[in-house]
Short mmCIF file of C-alpha atoms in Angstrom, two decimals:
data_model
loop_
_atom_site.label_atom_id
_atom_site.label_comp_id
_atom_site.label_asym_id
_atom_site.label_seq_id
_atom_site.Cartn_x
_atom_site.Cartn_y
_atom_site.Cartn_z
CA UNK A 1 0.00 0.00 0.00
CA UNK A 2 1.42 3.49 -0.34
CA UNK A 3 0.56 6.75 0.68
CA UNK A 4 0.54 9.56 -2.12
CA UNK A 5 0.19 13.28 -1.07
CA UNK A 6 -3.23 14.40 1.72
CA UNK A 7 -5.80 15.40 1.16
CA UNK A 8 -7.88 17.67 3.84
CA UNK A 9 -10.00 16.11 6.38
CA UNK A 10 -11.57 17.07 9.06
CA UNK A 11 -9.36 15.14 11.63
CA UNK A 12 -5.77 16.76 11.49
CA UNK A 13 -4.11 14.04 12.14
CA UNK A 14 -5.14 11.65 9.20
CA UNK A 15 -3.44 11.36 5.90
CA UNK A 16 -5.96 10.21 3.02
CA UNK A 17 -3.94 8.76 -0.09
CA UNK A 18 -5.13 10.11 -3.36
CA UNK A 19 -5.40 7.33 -6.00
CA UNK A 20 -3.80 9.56 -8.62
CA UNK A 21 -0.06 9.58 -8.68
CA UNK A 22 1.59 13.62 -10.11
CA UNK A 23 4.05 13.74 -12.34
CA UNK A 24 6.23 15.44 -9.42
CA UNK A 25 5.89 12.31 -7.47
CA UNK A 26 6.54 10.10 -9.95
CA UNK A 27 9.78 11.98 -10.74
CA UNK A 28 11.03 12.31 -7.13
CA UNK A 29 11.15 8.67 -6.54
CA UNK A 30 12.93 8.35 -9.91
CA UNK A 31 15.24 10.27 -8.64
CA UNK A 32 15.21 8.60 -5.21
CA UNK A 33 15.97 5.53 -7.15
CA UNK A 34 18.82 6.54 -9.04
CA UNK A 35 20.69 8.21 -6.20
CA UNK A 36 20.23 4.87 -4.32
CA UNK A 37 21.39 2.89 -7.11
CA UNK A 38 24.56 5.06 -7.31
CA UNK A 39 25.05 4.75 -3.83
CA UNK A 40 25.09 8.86 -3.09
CA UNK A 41 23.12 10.33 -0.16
CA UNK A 42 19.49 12.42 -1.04
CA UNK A 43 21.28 15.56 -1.49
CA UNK A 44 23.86 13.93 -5.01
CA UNK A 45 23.12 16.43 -7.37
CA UNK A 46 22.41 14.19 -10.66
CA UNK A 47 23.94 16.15 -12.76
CA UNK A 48 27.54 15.22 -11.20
CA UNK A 49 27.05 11.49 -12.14
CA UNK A 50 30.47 10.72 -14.15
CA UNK A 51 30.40 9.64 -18.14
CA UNK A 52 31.48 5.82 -16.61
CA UNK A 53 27.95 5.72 -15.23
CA UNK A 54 25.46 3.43 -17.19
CA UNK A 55 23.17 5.80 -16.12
CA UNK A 56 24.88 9.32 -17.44
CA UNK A 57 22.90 10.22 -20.05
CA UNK A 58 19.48 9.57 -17.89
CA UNK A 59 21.06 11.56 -14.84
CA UNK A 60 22.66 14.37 -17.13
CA UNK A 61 19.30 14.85 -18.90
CA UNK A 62 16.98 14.44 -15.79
CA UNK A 63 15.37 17.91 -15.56
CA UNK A 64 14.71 17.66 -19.19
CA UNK A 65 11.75 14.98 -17.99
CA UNK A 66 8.50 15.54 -17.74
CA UNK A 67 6.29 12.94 -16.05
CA UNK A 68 2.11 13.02 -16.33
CA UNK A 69 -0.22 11.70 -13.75
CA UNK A 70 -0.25 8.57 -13.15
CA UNK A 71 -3.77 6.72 -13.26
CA UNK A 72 -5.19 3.69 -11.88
CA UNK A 73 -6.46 1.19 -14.30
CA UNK A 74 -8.40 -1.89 -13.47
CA UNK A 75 -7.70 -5.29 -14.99
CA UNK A 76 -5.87 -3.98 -18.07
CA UNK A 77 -8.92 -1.73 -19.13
CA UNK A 78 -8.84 1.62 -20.30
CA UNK A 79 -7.35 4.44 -18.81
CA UNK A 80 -9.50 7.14 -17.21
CA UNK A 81 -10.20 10.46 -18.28
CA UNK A 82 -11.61 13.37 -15.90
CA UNK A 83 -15.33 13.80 -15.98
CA UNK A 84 -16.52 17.74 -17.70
CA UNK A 85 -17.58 19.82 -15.15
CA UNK A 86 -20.29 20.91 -17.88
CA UNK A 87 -21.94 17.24 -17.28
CA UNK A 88 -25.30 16.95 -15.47
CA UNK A 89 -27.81 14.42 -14.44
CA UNK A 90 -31.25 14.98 -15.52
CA UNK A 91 -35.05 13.55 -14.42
CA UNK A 92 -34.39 10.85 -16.43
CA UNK A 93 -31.16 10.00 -14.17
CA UNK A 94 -29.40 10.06 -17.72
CA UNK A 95 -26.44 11.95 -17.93
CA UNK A 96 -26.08 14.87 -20.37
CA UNK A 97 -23.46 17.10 -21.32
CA UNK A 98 -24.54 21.16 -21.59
CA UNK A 99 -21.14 22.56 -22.73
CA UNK A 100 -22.48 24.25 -25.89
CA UNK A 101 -25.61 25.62 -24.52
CA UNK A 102 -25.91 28.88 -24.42
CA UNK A 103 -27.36 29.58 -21.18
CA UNK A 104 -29.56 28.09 -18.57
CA UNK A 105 -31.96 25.24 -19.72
CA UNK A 106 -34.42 22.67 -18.71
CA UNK A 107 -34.30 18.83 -19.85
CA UNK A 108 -37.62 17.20 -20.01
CA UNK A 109 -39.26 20.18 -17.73
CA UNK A 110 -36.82 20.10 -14.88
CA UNK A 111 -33.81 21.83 -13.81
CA UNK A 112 -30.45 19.62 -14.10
CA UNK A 113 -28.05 18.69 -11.37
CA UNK A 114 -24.36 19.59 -11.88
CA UNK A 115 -22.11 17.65 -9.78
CA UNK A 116 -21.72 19.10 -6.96
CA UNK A 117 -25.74 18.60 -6.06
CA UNK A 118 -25.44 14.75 -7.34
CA UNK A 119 -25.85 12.23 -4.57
CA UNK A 120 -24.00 9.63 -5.99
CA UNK A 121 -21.25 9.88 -9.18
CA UNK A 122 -20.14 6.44 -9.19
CA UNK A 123 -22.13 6.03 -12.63
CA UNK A 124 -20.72 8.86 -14.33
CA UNK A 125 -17.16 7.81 -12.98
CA UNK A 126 -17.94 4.28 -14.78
CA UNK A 127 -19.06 5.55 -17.86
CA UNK A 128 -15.40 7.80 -17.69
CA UNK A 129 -13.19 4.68 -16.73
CA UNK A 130 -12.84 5.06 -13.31
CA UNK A 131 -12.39 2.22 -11.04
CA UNK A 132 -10.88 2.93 -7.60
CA UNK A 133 -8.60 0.79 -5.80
CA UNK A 134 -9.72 -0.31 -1.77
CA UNK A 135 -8.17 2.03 0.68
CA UNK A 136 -6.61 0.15 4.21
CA UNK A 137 -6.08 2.66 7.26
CA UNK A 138 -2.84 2.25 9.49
CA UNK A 139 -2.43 4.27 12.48
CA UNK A 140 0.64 4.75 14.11
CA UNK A 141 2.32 6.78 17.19
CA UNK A 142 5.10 9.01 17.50
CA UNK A 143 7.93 7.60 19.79
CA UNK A 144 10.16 9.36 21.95
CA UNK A 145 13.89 8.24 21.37
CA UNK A 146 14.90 9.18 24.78
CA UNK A 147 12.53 7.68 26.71
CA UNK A 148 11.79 5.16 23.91
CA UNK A 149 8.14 5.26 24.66
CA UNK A 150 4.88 7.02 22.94
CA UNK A 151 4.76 10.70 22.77
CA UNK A 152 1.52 12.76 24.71
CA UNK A 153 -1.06 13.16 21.61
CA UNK A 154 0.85 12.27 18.97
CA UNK A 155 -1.04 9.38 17.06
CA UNK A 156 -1.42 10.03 13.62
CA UNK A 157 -2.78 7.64 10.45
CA UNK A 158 -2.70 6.94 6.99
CA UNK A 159 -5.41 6.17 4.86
CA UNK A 160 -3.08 4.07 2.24
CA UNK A 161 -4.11 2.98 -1.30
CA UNK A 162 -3.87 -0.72 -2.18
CA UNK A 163 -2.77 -1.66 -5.44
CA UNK A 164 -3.91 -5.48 -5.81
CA UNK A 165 -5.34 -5.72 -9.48
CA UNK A 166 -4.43 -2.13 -10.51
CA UNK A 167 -2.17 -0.93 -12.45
CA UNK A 168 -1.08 2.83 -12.78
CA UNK A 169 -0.51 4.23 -16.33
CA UNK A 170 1.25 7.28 -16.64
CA UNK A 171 3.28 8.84 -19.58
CA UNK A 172 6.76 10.53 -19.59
CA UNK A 173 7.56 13.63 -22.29
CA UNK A 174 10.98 13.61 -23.48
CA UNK A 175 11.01 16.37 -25.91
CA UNK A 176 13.12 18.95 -24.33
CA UNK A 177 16.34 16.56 -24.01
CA UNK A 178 18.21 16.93 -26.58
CA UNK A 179 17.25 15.84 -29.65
CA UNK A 180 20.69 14.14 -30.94
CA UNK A 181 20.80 12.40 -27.46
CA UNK A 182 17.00 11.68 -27.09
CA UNK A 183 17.29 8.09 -28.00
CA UNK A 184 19.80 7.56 -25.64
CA UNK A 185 18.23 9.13 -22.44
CA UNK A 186 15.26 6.94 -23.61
CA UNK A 187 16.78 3.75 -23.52
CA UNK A 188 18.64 4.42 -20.28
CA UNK A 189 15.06 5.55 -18.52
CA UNK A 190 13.75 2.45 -19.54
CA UNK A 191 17.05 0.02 -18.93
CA UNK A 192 16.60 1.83 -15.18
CA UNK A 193 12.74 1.35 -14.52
CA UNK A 194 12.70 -2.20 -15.94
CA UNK A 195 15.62 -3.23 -13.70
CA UNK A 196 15.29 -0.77 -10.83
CA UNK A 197 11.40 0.09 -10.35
CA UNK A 198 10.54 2.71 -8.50
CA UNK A 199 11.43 3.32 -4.81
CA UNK A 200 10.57 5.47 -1.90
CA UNK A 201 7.23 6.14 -3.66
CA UNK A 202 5.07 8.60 -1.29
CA UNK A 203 4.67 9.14 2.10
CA UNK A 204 5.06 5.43 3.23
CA UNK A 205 8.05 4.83 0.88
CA UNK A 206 6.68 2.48 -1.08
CA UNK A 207 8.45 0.57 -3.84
CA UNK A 208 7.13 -0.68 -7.47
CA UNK A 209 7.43 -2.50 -10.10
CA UNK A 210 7.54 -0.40 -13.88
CA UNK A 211 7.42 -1.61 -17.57
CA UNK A 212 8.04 0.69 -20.28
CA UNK A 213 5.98 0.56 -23.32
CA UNK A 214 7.21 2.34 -26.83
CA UNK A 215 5.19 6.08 -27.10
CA UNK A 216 3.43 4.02 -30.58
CA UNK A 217 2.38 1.16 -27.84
CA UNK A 218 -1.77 1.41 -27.85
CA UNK A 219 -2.88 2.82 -24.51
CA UNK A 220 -6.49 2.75 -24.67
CA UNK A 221 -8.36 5.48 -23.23
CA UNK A 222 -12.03 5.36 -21.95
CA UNK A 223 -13.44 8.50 -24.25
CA UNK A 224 -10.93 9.40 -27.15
CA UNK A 225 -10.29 12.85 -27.89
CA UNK A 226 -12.18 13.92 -30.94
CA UNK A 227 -9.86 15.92 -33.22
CA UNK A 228 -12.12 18.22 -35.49
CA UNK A 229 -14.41 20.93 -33.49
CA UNK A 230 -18.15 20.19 -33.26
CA UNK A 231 -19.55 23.78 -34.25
CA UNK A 232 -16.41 25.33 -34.98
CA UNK A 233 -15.50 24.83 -31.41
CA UNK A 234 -13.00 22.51 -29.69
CA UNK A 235 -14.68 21.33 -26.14
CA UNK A 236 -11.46 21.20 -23.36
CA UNK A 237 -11.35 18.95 -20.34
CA UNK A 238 -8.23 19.52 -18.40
CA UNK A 239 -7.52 15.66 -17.14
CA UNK A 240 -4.96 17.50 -14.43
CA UNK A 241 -4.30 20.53 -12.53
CA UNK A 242 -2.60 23.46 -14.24
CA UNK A 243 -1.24 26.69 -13.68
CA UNK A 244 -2.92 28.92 -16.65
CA UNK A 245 -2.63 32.71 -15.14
CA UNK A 246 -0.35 33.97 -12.28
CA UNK A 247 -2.74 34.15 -9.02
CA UNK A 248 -1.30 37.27 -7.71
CA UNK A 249 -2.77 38.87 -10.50
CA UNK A 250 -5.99 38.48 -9.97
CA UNK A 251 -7.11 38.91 -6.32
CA UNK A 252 -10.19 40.16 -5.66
CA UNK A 253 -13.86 39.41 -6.96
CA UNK A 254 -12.95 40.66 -10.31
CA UNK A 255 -14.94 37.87 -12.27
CA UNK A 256 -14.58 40.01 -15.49
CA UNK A 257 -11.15 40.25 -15.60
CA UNK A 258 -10.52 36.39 -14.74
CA UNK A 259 -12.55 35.85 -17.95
CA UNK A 260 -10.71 38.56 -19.67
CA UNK A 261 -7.28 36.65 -18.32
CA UNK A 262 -8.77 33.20 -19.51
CA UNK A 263 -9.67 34.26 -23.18
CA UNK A 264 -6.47 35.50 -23.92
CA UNK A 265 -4.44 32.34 -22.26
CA UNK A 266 -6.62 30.44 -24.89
CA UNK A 267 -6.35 32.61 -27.79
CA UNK A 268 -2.35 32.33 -27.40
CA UNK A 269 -2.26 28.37 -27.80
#
């Protein structure tokens, strides 16, 4: 079981594992890994591994990385994509998706719920591929080395994922190492994972297995993304968090501006 990230809870002193995996994660126990496997303490800068290293190109080129989510899939199915926020559950307990309506609307008489009124999403997360792994809570208490025995109020617990029948798929971008040694940081990266894994993973430094697949391997996806607009207009779901506009920018209630910031991030892509 591992232990990635918290999320808040009401009780301060319990750690809820998320089920997806950041990039930033994923890359930190890479990293983990190969200072391990070089034998150099957590502060080995890896750009000071030595050309003798079967590993120099990969440690050279290691900021040049850049590592997606990674995503649990069931059973070898299809990975999961991130449900619209425009989606909404009608009378008819059918889901519908109200992106390119114009304003407010009824279906079949009635006002539609948006998520955050639904009882329930375990349909809609079905219909998008998700399947979530069981979830095993370990609590634990802070000792005192002195006195080798349990510190006043200091029991804490993890809410850890378990992994049994899951897989995670993730994808990592190597297109700003350079492109006359891409092939080679490549082949190292993979030489490393297969042989290596990943270690340290999370908060309970947990350890896994990795297999590489070429970037032409199929990786099925639960919805594909449709690559012509429908009505001259190309529908976005972000499938992770990002950082569009600078946030010290726009404090304050300002909702026209944030709009005004938005449509000009978009018209720049």
């Amino acid at each position: 079981p591992f232990c990635i990230g918290s999320t808040s809870t009401a009780v301060a002193n319990l750690y809820e594992s998320s089920c997806r995996i950041p990039g930033n994660v994923l890359k930190g126990a890479l990293a983990e890994t190969l200072r391990q496997v070089l034998g150099e303490d957590h502060g080995y800068a890896l750009s000071e591994v030595p050309e003798s290293s079967p590993w120099h190109h990969l440690a050279k080129n290691f900021d040049a990385l850049s590592f997606q989510f990674g995503l649990p899939v069931r059973d070898g199915r299809a990975r999961p994509v991130e449900l619209p926020q425009s989606l909404v559950k009608a009378a008819d307990k059918q889901l519908y998706d109200v992106a390119l309506l114009p304003d407010a609307h009824l279906i079949h008489g009635k006002a539609p719920a948006f998520q955050v009124d639904w009882k329930s999403s375990s349909d809609a997360e079905e219909h998008f591929g998700w399947h979530f792994p069981s979830t095993e809570l370990r609590v634990h208490t802070k000792m005192n080395p002195e006195h080798r025995s349990a510190e006043e109020n200091k029991l804490y617990a993890y809410e850890m994922t378990v992994p049994h029948g899951f897989t995670w798929q993730a994808r990592v971008d190597l297109h700003h190492a350079r492109e006359d040694i891409r092939a080679h940081v490549a082949a190292q990266l993979s030489a490393f994972l297969h042989t290596y894994g990943l270690r340290s993973l999370g908060k309970s430094k947990a350890n896994g297995q990795v297999q590489c697949l070429a970037s032409g391997a199929p990786r099925p996806s639960a919805h594909t993304s449709q690559v012509e607009p429908r009505d001259d207009l190309w529908i976005i779901t972000l499938q992770t968090p990002a950082l569009m506009l600078d946030p010290a920018s726009l404090r304050g209630p300002d909702g026209q501006r944030l709009h005004h910031e938005y449509k000009n991030y978009w018209e720049t892509l």
